[in-house]
XYZ file of C-alpha atoms in Angstrom:
654
model
C -129.566 -57.019 92.252
C -128.076 -54.095 90.105
C -125.013 -53.970 88.322
C -123.753 -50.926 86.648
C -120.426 -49.224 85.251
C -120.202 -45.620 85.436
C -117.305 -44.213 83.674
C -115.045 -41.462 85.009
C -114.920 -37.920 83.995
C -112.741 -37.831 80.817
C -109.870 -35.928 82.130
C -107.399 -36.052 79.316
C -105.948 -32.739 78.222
C -106.837 -31.281 74.858
C -107.191 -27.947 73.432
C -110.594 -26.724 73.961
C -112.362 -25.091 71.138
C -113.005 -21.843 71.123
C -116.893 -20.647 71.070
C -117.698 -17.885 69.319
C -119.863 -15.225 71.042
C -122.744 -15.020 68.732
C -122.848 -19.017 68.103
C -126.032 -20.796 68.708
C -126.450 -22.564 71.858
C -125.542 -26.081 71.647
C -125.755 -29.185 74.053
C -123.215 -31.130 73.192
C -121.876 -32.001 76.329
C -118.674 -34.431 77.094
C -118.989 -34.301 80.610
C -122.148 -36.739 80.468
C -119.903 -39.927 81.114
C -122.069 -42.988 81.731
C -123.682 -46.306 80.596
C -126.909 -47.802 79.975
C -128.650 -49.152 83.382
C -128.491 -52.878 83.195
C -130.680 -54.428 86.388
C -129.984 -57.950 86.966
C -132.566 -60.082 89.203
C -135.181 -62.736 89.531
C -136.507 -61.508 86.047
C -133.456 -62.272 84.346
C -134.041 -64.862 81.022
C -137.221 -63.520 80.097
C -138.525 -63.540 76.499
C -139.535 -59.993 76.417
C -136.792 -57.068 76.674
C -138.104 -54.226 79.110
C -136.897 -51.129 80.797
C -137.585 -47.559 80.981
C -136.188 -44.659 79.019
C -135.551 -41.934 81.520
C -134.519 -38.195 82.215
C -131.292 -38.666 84.058
C -131.922 -35.786 86.415
C -128.812 -36.118 88.416
C -126.639 -37.454 85.539
C -125.522 -40.786 87.398
C -126.767 -42.974 84.611
C -128.743 -44.844 86.982
C -132.644 -44.875 87.234
C -132.945 -43.470 90.557
C -136.047 -43.118 92.710
C -138.148 -40.037 91.549
C -136.658 -39.647 87.867
C -139.596 -39.884 85.384
C -139.809 -41.703 82.113
C -139.453 -39.842 78.735
C -142.595 -40.523 76.353
C -142.315 -41.236 72.510
C -138.848 -42.363 72.381
C -138.144 -45.205 69.707
C -136.742 -48.561 71.143
C -135.554 -51.160 69.119
C -134.465 -54.661 69.282
C -132.957 -54.637 65.336
C -136.517 -55.813 63.911
C -139.167 -54.425 65.880
C -139.489 -50.473 67.176
C -141.656 -49.199 69.465
C -142.466 -45.876 71.295
C -141.966 -45.379 74.829
C -145.517 -45.055 77.120
C -146.093 -41.952 79.104
C -144.110 -43.444 81.929
C -141.106 -44.176 79.563
C -141.618 -47.847 79.510
C -140.925 -50.386 76.357
C -141.438 -53.860 75.809
C -140.043 -55.827 72.709
C -139.662 -59.206 71.992
C -135.909 -60.490 72.677
C -133.661 -62.816 70.887
C -130.574 -64.979 71.593
C -128.167 -62.471 69.734
C -129.772 -58.769 69.307
C -128.744 -55.241 69.886
C -131.217 -53.344 71.971
C -131.072 -49.365 71.376
C -132.916 -45.946 71.503
C -133.029 -43.757 68.644
C -131.765 -40.744 70.254
C -134.598 -38.155 69.673
C -133.606 -34.456 68.919
C -134.944 -32.932 72.163
C -132.639 -35.271 74.259
C -128.986 -36.897 74.058
C -127.579 -40.159 75.707
C -124.018 -40.362 77.757
C -121.064 -41.160 76.432
C -118.129 -43.456 77.271
C -114.600 -41.719 78.128
C -113.464 -42.015 74.614
C -116.773 -40.148 73.217
C -118.847 -43.152 71.985
C -122.552 -42.527 72.621
C -123.702 -45.387 75.036
C -127.480 -45.628 73.351
C -127.451 -49.394 73.259
C -127.132 -53.115 74.889
C -125.649 -55.844 72.813
C -127.064 -59.071 73.937
C -125.471 -62.292 72.679
C -126.580 -64.911 75.004
C -123.998 -67.724 74.026
C -121.167 -65.222 73.075
C -119.287 -65.105 69.932
C -117.382 -68.295 68.454
C -113.956 -68.195 68.894
C -112.517 -65.157 66.827
C -109.261 -63.661 66.318
C -110.252 -60.497 68.169
C -112.507 -62.107 70.774
C -115.771 -60.922 69.580
C -118.526 -60.773 72.105
C -118.522 -62.559 75.554
C -121.235 -64.314 76.689
C -123.827 -62.052 78.085
C -126.176 -64.748 79.589
C -129.677 -64.613 80.109
C -131.556 -61.328 79.067
C -131.504 -58.645 81.926
C -134.489 -58.127 84.193
C -134.285 -54.599 82.955
C -132.229 -52.306 80.375
C -132.944 -48.662 81.185
C -131.709 -46.185 78.763
C -130.545 -42.944 80.444
C -130.990 -39.290 78.871
C -130.352 -35.930 79.322
C -132.301 -32.725 77.746
C -130.706 -31.430 74.346
C -130.747 -27.947 73.581
C -129.433 -28.189 69.951
C -131.655 -26.077 67.482
C -132.236 -26.605 63.707
C -128.621 -25.179 63.015
C -125.420 -27.379 63.679
C -122.580 -29.034 61.876
C -121.423 -32.446 61.464
C -118.336 -33.984 60.220
C -118.095 -36.885 58.030
C -114.710 -38.960 57.598
C -114.246 -41.796 54.850
C -112.168 -44.608 55.236
C -109.408 -43.887 57.875
C -107.797 -47.750 57.630
C -105.152 -47.998 59.305
C -103.220 -51.538 58.954
C -100.467 -50.783 61.729
C -99.603 -48.614 64.566
C -97.480 -46.321 62.296
C -100.641 -45.692 60.180
C -102.498 -44.758 63.526
C -99.994 -42.407 64.240
C -100.937 -40.791 60.625
C -104.734 -40.665 62.007
C -103.078 -39.002 64.912
C -101.391 -36.518 62.727
C -104.361 -35.591 60.681
C -107.656 -36.443 62.372
C -106.126 -35.886 66.104
C -104.426 -32.979 64.950
C -107.765 -31.152 63.336
C -109.865 -31.925 65.972
C -107.530 -29.988 68.562
C -107.275 -27.069 66.192
C -110.809 -26.544 64.397
C -113.648 -24.896 66.140
C -115.916 -27.594 67.092
C -118.122 -25.405 69.019
C -121.282 -25.979 66.741
C -120.233 -29.717 65.751
C -123.041 -31.944 67.352
C -121.086 -35.413 66.081
C -118.596 -36.906 64.175
C -119.408 -40.226 61.904
C -116.768 -42.558 60.446
C -118.291 -44.066 57.283
C -116.534 -47.742 57.898
C -113.199 -49.294 57.131
C -112.172 -47.701 60.867
C -109.317 -50.273 60.714
C -107.364 -52.121 58.283
C -108.250 -55.581 59.587
C -106.229 -55.615 62.822
C -109.069 -54.687 65.065
C -106.702 -54.789 68.011
C -105.969 -51.159 67.405
C -109.322 -49.881 67.975
C -108.499 -48.651 71.188
C -105.687 -46.487 70.349
C -107.821 -45.062 67.586
C -110.425 -44.263 70.268
C -108.134 -42.088 72.357
C -106.928 -40.089 69.482
C -110.596 -39.469 68.160
C -111.367 -38.417 71.787
C -109.574 -35.382 71.836
C -112.235 -33.630 69.741
C -114.703 -34.034 73.001
C -117.259 -34.667 70.365
C -119.852 -37.783 70.113
C -118.512 -40.139 67.546
C -120.503 -42.537 65.673
C -119.590 -45.274 63.490
C -120.310 -47.395 60.356
C -118.802 -50.865 59.751
C -116.815 -51.512 56.847
C -115.360 -54.516 55.045
C -112.291 -53.839 56.814
C -113.715 -53.797 60.091
C -115.157 -57.456 59.985
C -113.920 -60.255 62.009
C -112.417 -62.124 58.946
C -112.383 -65.692 60.749
C -116.364 -65.720 61.221
C -118.407 -68.315 59.246
C -121.261 -66.563 59.483
C -122.349 -63.076 58.926
C -124.454 -63.229 61.855
C -121.096 -63.077 63.744
C -118.983 -60.972 61.388
C -119.624 -57.729 63.046
C -119.376 -58.949 66.421
C -115.778 -57.345 67.605
C -117.241 -54.055 66.131
C -120.378 -54.460 68.336
C -118.043 -54.960 71.356
C -116.264 -51.792 70.758
C -118.554 -49.294 68.918
C -122.428 -50.971 69.040
C -124.709 -51.885 67.057
C -123.850 -52.309 63.026
C -127.064 -50.711 62.157
C -129.053 -48.028 64.222
C -130.516 -44.280 64.366
C -130.506 -41.089 66.256
C -131.788 -37.549 65.468
C -130.354 -34.224 65.916
C -132.307 -31.165 64.850
C -134.545 -31.809 62.184
C -132.383 -34.517 60.749
C -132.970 -38.198 61.419
C -129.221 -40.032 60.786
C -129.556 -44.063 59.796
C -126.666 -45.779 59.791
C -126.780 -49.301 57.630
C -124.545 -52.386 57.447
C -124.416 -53.132 53.980
C -121.632 -55.552 53.978
C -122.166 -59.013 54.032
C -119.636 -61.837 55.054
C -119.322 -63.947 54.141
C -121.700 -63.741 50.963
C -120.848 -67.351 49.604
C -123.913 -69.410 49.104
C -126.098 -66.798 49.769
C -125.890 -63.859 47.371
C -126.659 -64.861 43.621
C -123.260 -63.557 42.241
C -120.186 -65.649 40.902
C -117.832 -64.153 43.263
C -120.005 -65.453 46.034
C -120.339 -68.977 44.719
C -119.785 -71.652 47.294
C -116.338 -72.401 45.580
C -115.103 -69.045 45.286
C -112.779 -67.279 47.703
C -114.475 -66.321 50.696
C -115.518 -62.671 50.323
C -118.440 -59.881 51.081
C -121.268 -58.554 49.117
C -122.779 -54.997 49.075
C -126.172 -55.578 50.108
C -128.767 -54.709 53.014
C -130.208 -57.654 54.709
C -133.842 -58.307 54.863
C -133.659 -57.911 58.639
C -132.430 -54.561 58.510
C -134.988 -53.598 55.703
C -137.808 -54.370 58.147
C -136.318 -52.634 61.005
C -136.192 -49.252 58.328
C -139.499 -49.417 57.717
C -140.788 -49.534 61.284
C -137.768 -46.949 62.273
C -139.197 -44.607 59.524
C -142.831 -45.271 60.441
C -142.542 -42.920 63.408
C -140.114 -40.247 61.553
C -142.164 -37.213 60.441
C -142.109 -37.013 56.491
C -140.345 -33.474 56.321
C -137.094 -34.634 58.245
C -133.913 -35.092 56.359
C -132.871 -38.771 56.272
C -129.146 -39.096 56.372
C -128.441 -42.784 55.242
C -125.214 -43.918 55.798
C -123.552 -47.166 54.766
C -119.670 -48.284 53.817
C -120.152 -49.642 50.333
C -121.739 -46.947 48.159
C -125.162 -47.016 47.187
C -124.035 -46.100 43.860
C -120.526 -45.398 42.852
C -119.133 -43.641 39.700
C -115.615 -45.424 40.183
C -116.988 -49.305 40.825
C -119.953 -48.809 38.582
C -119.170 -51.934 36.923
C -118.934 -54.183 39.934
C -121.946 -55.211 42.314
C -119.784 -55.938 45.135
C -118.721 -52.408 45.754
C -122.199 -51.000 45.151
C -125.590 -51.569 47.099
C -126.968 -54.410 45.040
C -130.701 -53.871 46.451
C -130.619 -50.123 46.408
C -134.094 -50.674 45.030
C -135.554 -52.066 47.979
C -134.366 -49.218 49.929
C -135.689 -46.506 47.298
C -139.180 -48.181 47.860
C -138.940 -47.673 51.610
C -137.645 -44.020 51.604
C -140.307 -43.045 48.930
C -140.388 -39.366 48.497
C -138.504 -38.008 51.811
C -135.541 -35.960 51.543
C -132.418 -37.933 51.454
C -128.814 -37.734 51.599
C -126.845 -40.687 51.417
C -123.224 -40.736 52.471
C -120.468 -43.662 52.061
C -117.047 -44.726 51.985
C -115.114 -47.576 50.468
C -113.690 -46.602 47.237
C -111.217 -43.679 48.173
C -112.852 -41.179 46.151
C -114.973 -38.288 46.322
C -118.024 -38.405 44.279
C -120.858 -36.057 44.569
C -123.440 -37.351 42.944
C -126.805 -35.397 42.451
C -130.049 -36.537 42.179
C -130.831 -37.751 38.462
C -127.115 -38.409 37.332
C -126.616 -41.701 35.578
C -123.527 -44.236 34.792
C -124.168 -47.227 32.718
C -123.284 -49.420 35.556
C -125.851 -48.629 37.728
C -128.992 -50.072 36.616
C -127.536 -53.944 36.295
C -125.655 -53.472 39.644
C -128.053 -51.688 41.740
C -131.064 -52.179 40.280
C -131.582 -48.465 39.862
C -130.685 -46.190 36.963
C -130.626 -42.301 37.737
C -129.342 -41.404 41.257
C -132.707 -41.748 43.498
C -131.440 -39.326 45.935
C -128.144 -37.018 46.643
C -125.603 -39.441 47.620
C -121.567 -38.473 48.584
C -118.918 -40.895 48.686
C -116.603 -39.107 51.064
C -113.348 -40.260 50.316
C -110.379 -41.711 52.729
C -108.727 -39.798 55.117
C -106.018 -42.527 54.237
C -106.449 -41.154 50.715
C -104.809 -44.206 48.574
C -104.322 -46.112 51.432
C -101.428 -44.212 53.398
C -99.599 -44.675 50.136
C -96.785 -42.185 48.448
C -94.238 -39.805 49.499
C -94.279 -37.909 52.675
C -95.530 -34.422 52.830
C -94.625 -31.547 55.153
C -96.193 -33.050 57.954
C -94.603 -36.339 57.590
C -97.809 -38.104 56.385
C -97.988 -39.965 52.744
C -99.829 -37.377 50.411
C -102.027 -40.532 49.427
C -103.640 -38.695 46.586
C -106.799 -40.382 45.580
C -107.882 -42.316 42.752
C -109.980 -39.664 41.096
C -107.387 -37.070 41.754
C -108.612 -35.505 45.241
C -106.445 -35.047 48.166
C -106.709 -36.544 51.386
C -109.595 -34.768 53.552
C -112.923 -35.124 55.507
C -116.577 -33.576 54.720
C -118.336 -30.703 56.758
C -122.017 -30.520 56.834
C -123.879 -27.386 57.896
C -127.541 -28.179 58.482
C -130.362 -25.739 58.754
C -133.344 -27.718 59.339
C -133.866 -30.032 56.589
C -131.377 -27.954 54.230
C -127.760 -28.394 54.225
C -124.356 -27.729 52.598
C -121.321 -29.977 52.202
C -117.968 -28.749 51.971
C -114.689 -31.158 51.363
C -111.745 -30.218 53.400
C -108.184 -31.254 52.987
C -106.175 -31.734 55.736
C -104.021 -28.522 56.414
C -105.244 -26.278 53.571
C -108.882 -25.194 54.937
C -112.150 -24.766 53.377
C -111.333 -22.208 50.869
C -108.997 -24.991 48.933
C -111.505 -26.798 46.606
C -109.670 -27.364 43.413
C -106.637 -27.677 41.240
C -105.721 -27.367 37.944
C -103.040 -28.352 35.358
C -102.461 -28.767 31.580
C -103.085 -31.916 29.455
C -100.401 -31.447 26.387
C -99.156 -33.798 23.961
C -96.289 -33.852 25.825
C -98.186 -35.257 28.853
C -100.388 -37.578 27.088
C -97.118 -39.442 25.633
C -95.380 -39.420 29.162
C -98.843 -40.688 30.487
C -99.088 -43.733 28.071
C -95.648 -44.441 29.253
C -96.520 -44.490 32.685
C -99.821 -46.484 32.118
C -98.113 -49.129 30.221
C -95.340 -49.537 32.673
C -97.803 -49.538 35.805
C -99.900 -52.473 33.867
C -96.874 -54.714 33.453
C -95.325 -53.945 36.852
C -97.979 -53.226 39.299
C -95.948 -53.635 42.240
C -92.603 -51.852 43.015
C -89.253 -53.891 42.326
C -86.038 -53.346 41.327
C -86.729 -52.518 37.700
C -86.042 -48.988 36.569
C -89.370 -47.371 35.324
C -90.108 -46.311 31.686
C -90.708 -42.616 33.077
C -90.853 -40.577 36.227
C -91.883 -37.269 37.257
C -88.365 -36.047 35.918
C -89.306 -36.819 32.493
C -92.195 -34.736 32.327
C -90.377 -31.698 32.888
C -91.734 -28.086 32.977
C -95.852 -28.694 32.859
C -96.123 -24.987 33.122
C -94.204 -24.098 29.844
C -96.109 -24.701 26.848
C -94.513 -24.876 23.519
C -96.135 -23.659 20.115
C -96.352 -27.560 19.307
C -98.320 -28.164 22.391
C -100.855 -25.654 21.533
C -101.353 -26.603 18.365
C -101.354 -30.293 18.781
C -104.498 -29.445 21.410
C -103.872 -28.525 25.187
C -106.474 -27.831 27.780
C -106.558 -26.934 31.238
C -107.662 -30.274 33.373
C -109.566 -28.623 36.495
C -110.223 -31.182 39.199
C -112.826 -29.610 41.510
C -112.539 -32.186 44.557
C -116.142 -31.909 45.807
C -117.612 -30.853 42.206
C -120.815 -32.231 40.992
C -123.066 -32.384 37.629
C -124.510 -28.763 39.182
C -120.843 -27.101 39.545
C -119.653 -24.802 36.702
C -116.053 -24.219 35.764
C -114.424 -21.470 34.039
C -110.781 -20.398 33.315
C -109.798 -17.242 32.552
C -106.487 -16.034 30.796
C -104.623 -12.990 32.162
C -107.546 -10.189 31.958
C -109.405 -11.929 28.936
C -113.082 -13.530 29.147
C -114.109 -16.384 31.238
C -113.662 -19.629 28.840
C -116.455 -22.242 30.077
C -115.225 -25.765 31.085
C -117.025 -28.932 29.820
C -117.151 -31.860 32.666
C -115.337 -34.821 31.218
C -117.549 -37.342 32.659
C -121.096 -35.690 32.168
C -123.322 -38.552 33.888
C -126.021 -38.830 31.561
C -125.881 -42.831 31.434
C -122.411 -43.259 29.920
C -119.798 -45.823 31.141
C -116.418 -44.646 32.402
C -114.173 -42.658 29.959
C -110.678 -42.945 30.923
C -107.174 -42.573 29.210
C -104.959 -40.130 28.675
C -107.638 -37.656 27.508
C -109.404 -38.106 30.854
C -106.538 -37.877 33.106
C -105.652 -35.408 35.518
C -102.216 -34.358 35.256
C -101.706 -32.581 38.645
C -102.645 -36.026 40.472
C -100.579 -38.199 38.305
C -97.406 -36.106 38.780
C -97.968 -37.114 42.769
C -98.711 -40.727 41.854
C -96.291 -41.303 39.117
C -92.831 -41.668 41.350
C -92.893 -42.917 44.758
C -89.274 -42.219 46.262
C -89.803 -43.638 49.431
C -90.129 -47.284 47.761
C -86.513 -46.570 47.363
C -85.430 -45.636 50.732
C -83.343 -48.348 52.411
C -80.186 -48.065 55.060
C -77.387 -50.027 56.508
C -78.967 -49.689 60.000
C -82.565 -50.828 59.158
C -81.882 -53.543 56.488
C -84.863 -55.071 55.383
C -87.041 -54.097 58.297
C -87.119 -50.581 57.220
C -86.550 -50.575 53.444
C -89.363 -48.713 51.643
C -92.803 -48.636 53.300
C -95.789 -50.773 53.830
C -99.111 -50.686 52.726
C -102.385 -52.615 53.331
C -101.755 -55.995 54.981
C -97.667 -55.623 55.537
C -97.195 -55.358 51.936
C -93.845 -54.040 51.076
C -93.356 -51.111 48.561
C -89.422 -51.365 48.069
C -87.723 -51.187 44.525
C -87.132 -48.411 42.107
C -89.153 -45.243 42.218
C -91.953 -46.180 40.912
C -95.759 -45.360 40.098
C -98.967 -46.240 42.340
C -100.591 -49.435 41.152
C -102.639 -49.148 37.649
C -105.762 -49.282 39.391
C -104.902 -46.402 41.431
C -103.939 -43.963 39.127
C -106.144 -40.875 38.288
C -106.975 -41.799 34.252
C -110.329 -40.668 35.083
C -112.455 -38.449 37.101
C -115.944 -37.722 37.517
C -115.078 -34.502 38.780
C -112.784 -33.200 36.205
C -113.418 -30.354 33.715
C -111.742 -29.338 30.241
C -111.254 -26.145 29.143
C -109.436 -25.776 25.773
C -106.466 -23.402 25.340
C -106.439 -21.095 22.010
C -103.655 -22.300 19.529
C -102.720 -18.867 19.274
C -101.702 -17.718 22.376
C -98.801 -15.601 22.183
C -95.275 -16.362 23.733
C -94.817 -14.998 26.959
C -95.709 -14.998 31.007
C -99.702 -15.410 31.294
C -101.594 -15.783 34.194
C -104.361 -18.344 34.545
C -107.580 -18.342 37.286
C -109.479 -21.236 37.286
C -112.809 -20.740 38.736
C -115.812 -22.979 40.043
C -119.226 -22.293 41.349
C -120.541 -25.064 43.316
C -124.204 -26.055 43.776
C -124.893 -23.655 46.733
C -123.471 -20.585 44.635
C -120.193 -20.629 46.394
C -117.063 -19.232 44.522
C -113.739 -21.048 44.889
C -110.464 -20.349 42.347
C -106.955 -20.992 42.192
C -104.383 -18.845 40.328
C -100.972 -19.754 38.626
C -98.698 -18.137 36.084
C -97.361 -20.370 33.150
C -95.075 -19.548 29.932
C -95.596 -19.939 26.344
C -92.118 -20.195 24.044
C -91.313 -21.463 20.786
C -89.216 -24.624 22.402
C -88.333 -25.844 25.690
C -84.866 -24.415 26.290
C -82.200 -26.366 27.868
C -83.630 -26.973 31.709
C -80.416 -28.299 33.082
C -76.770 -26.870 33.786
C -75.279 -25.716 30.900
C -71.835 -27.289 31.257
C -70.820 -25.805 27.796
C -70.503 -22.418 28.852
C -67.583 -23.659 31.261
C -65.517 -25.491 28.675
C -62.779 -23.278 28.784
C -62.628 -23.031 32.621
């Protein structure tokens, strides 16, 4: 007997992307809807998983008479990896709890669900999940007689694009609406004709896994395959074993680790969130009597699978290694929990292959080129200098959907290292690539901002930091300083210049290989210095390493003071995280969220003898690919700050 669920064609209306006349031919096909072909029969319950990978000639996702197998396709049970034979057949050992999946070859593509999730897997959990809040996986029963994987031919060449998204992390339907108004809007307006897939780098949800379905429907408007990495906020927190912790994720998205190929790129997704880690990993925070929590580590089973997977991948293919928790992090360099503590094992397996590592988790953008190093890496990851190029992709949610609303009605959420909310665009050409950070609503030419770090700013920032440390949560306490007290940041006094002032240039996707300079009026370029050079030092933070432009946005959240007689307590202020209310006087972000440091901030000292008057400033950066970006604005130099408010004295006699 055969059982099969075949999805209907996606009928939801969405704005179709315009395909340029000279665009290369791509095989992304949102109309190929279907599932893996599951065959039930007398052979159910065998100890060996069997089936065929086949060319789905009639596109019905069912292995029909006369349809031929596809040779040389990788199939895995999450540990072993085999290649299909000349007839497309495979056999693998079976386990009571496993994911059976194909690694999509670059020559073919798999069916999609109606919500654009690739269907390349069969989740087998014979006894099902334990009782879990969000259901987990229902018992699958005995292993089916056959699991057949349908494919169609893929015409994509070596050049294509992919979009990567850091933590979307919505905790509520209100925040799902913010995802709609950012990611959803972008996907309906951007030209996606050369984009082969979207990948979400974990923390797809903010703990409430019942919101997955609405999220899927929103992202499906892009009519582009979407792949997912499991994050520490995508787990079943009521699971008592790591073997069950991603069960709801597996039910909704598929395997928690897997691979697929596009063009000359092999994409690997890893699960590096062990939950619970208590009693398993040798860290104080994982102690048996410690609070139940997670650790950043790749399991031995995955490492074995990775070795077996890469054994079938040519050495010249670019490897895109995806995980939620960074392999290494500038922001959390001193913490093992927030980095991959067995990174050295991954490095040994990867060898000399070309590798790009992508992650999320920290709500920061970090472009860590090979060889950069920070003091916390060796003790916490087992690796010193970065062994390969790594990008921490920031957060679609930015600083967890906090902050005042922008012109689109979405919280600005300025991130911890000063970057605005956004996503990454990757352009691939065989094994070469370029990476571009794109902020929502600003386009690809907006790559930096610049502001002045002056003695006045530093005095203000010290007061801001001191208040935030004492009052980390919004309350009905008047803050010591707000954005209003900073005054006109683009008006410099003689005392500012003589006391030491500089231009702080934040290049959101800047790396150690970027250069930054500033020109004043028509003068010569003044080279900038990277405030955090990445030569083995620890984190440098404080008023001298702060980003004034970011802090201006993070310093005063007026929305926390909003309340009404009609809404009362229910609509007062706003929520963040698990229903935590931000209600009280307009105040700053929590202290750990403030941009008092950044690994992509440059300093350009201003001349102390800059004459009074109006000046033009142009800040320019050249990235590691030779692309140039700039931002310009005018500022004033004065002897003293003039009276900035209405001069009532002039009207005293009226």
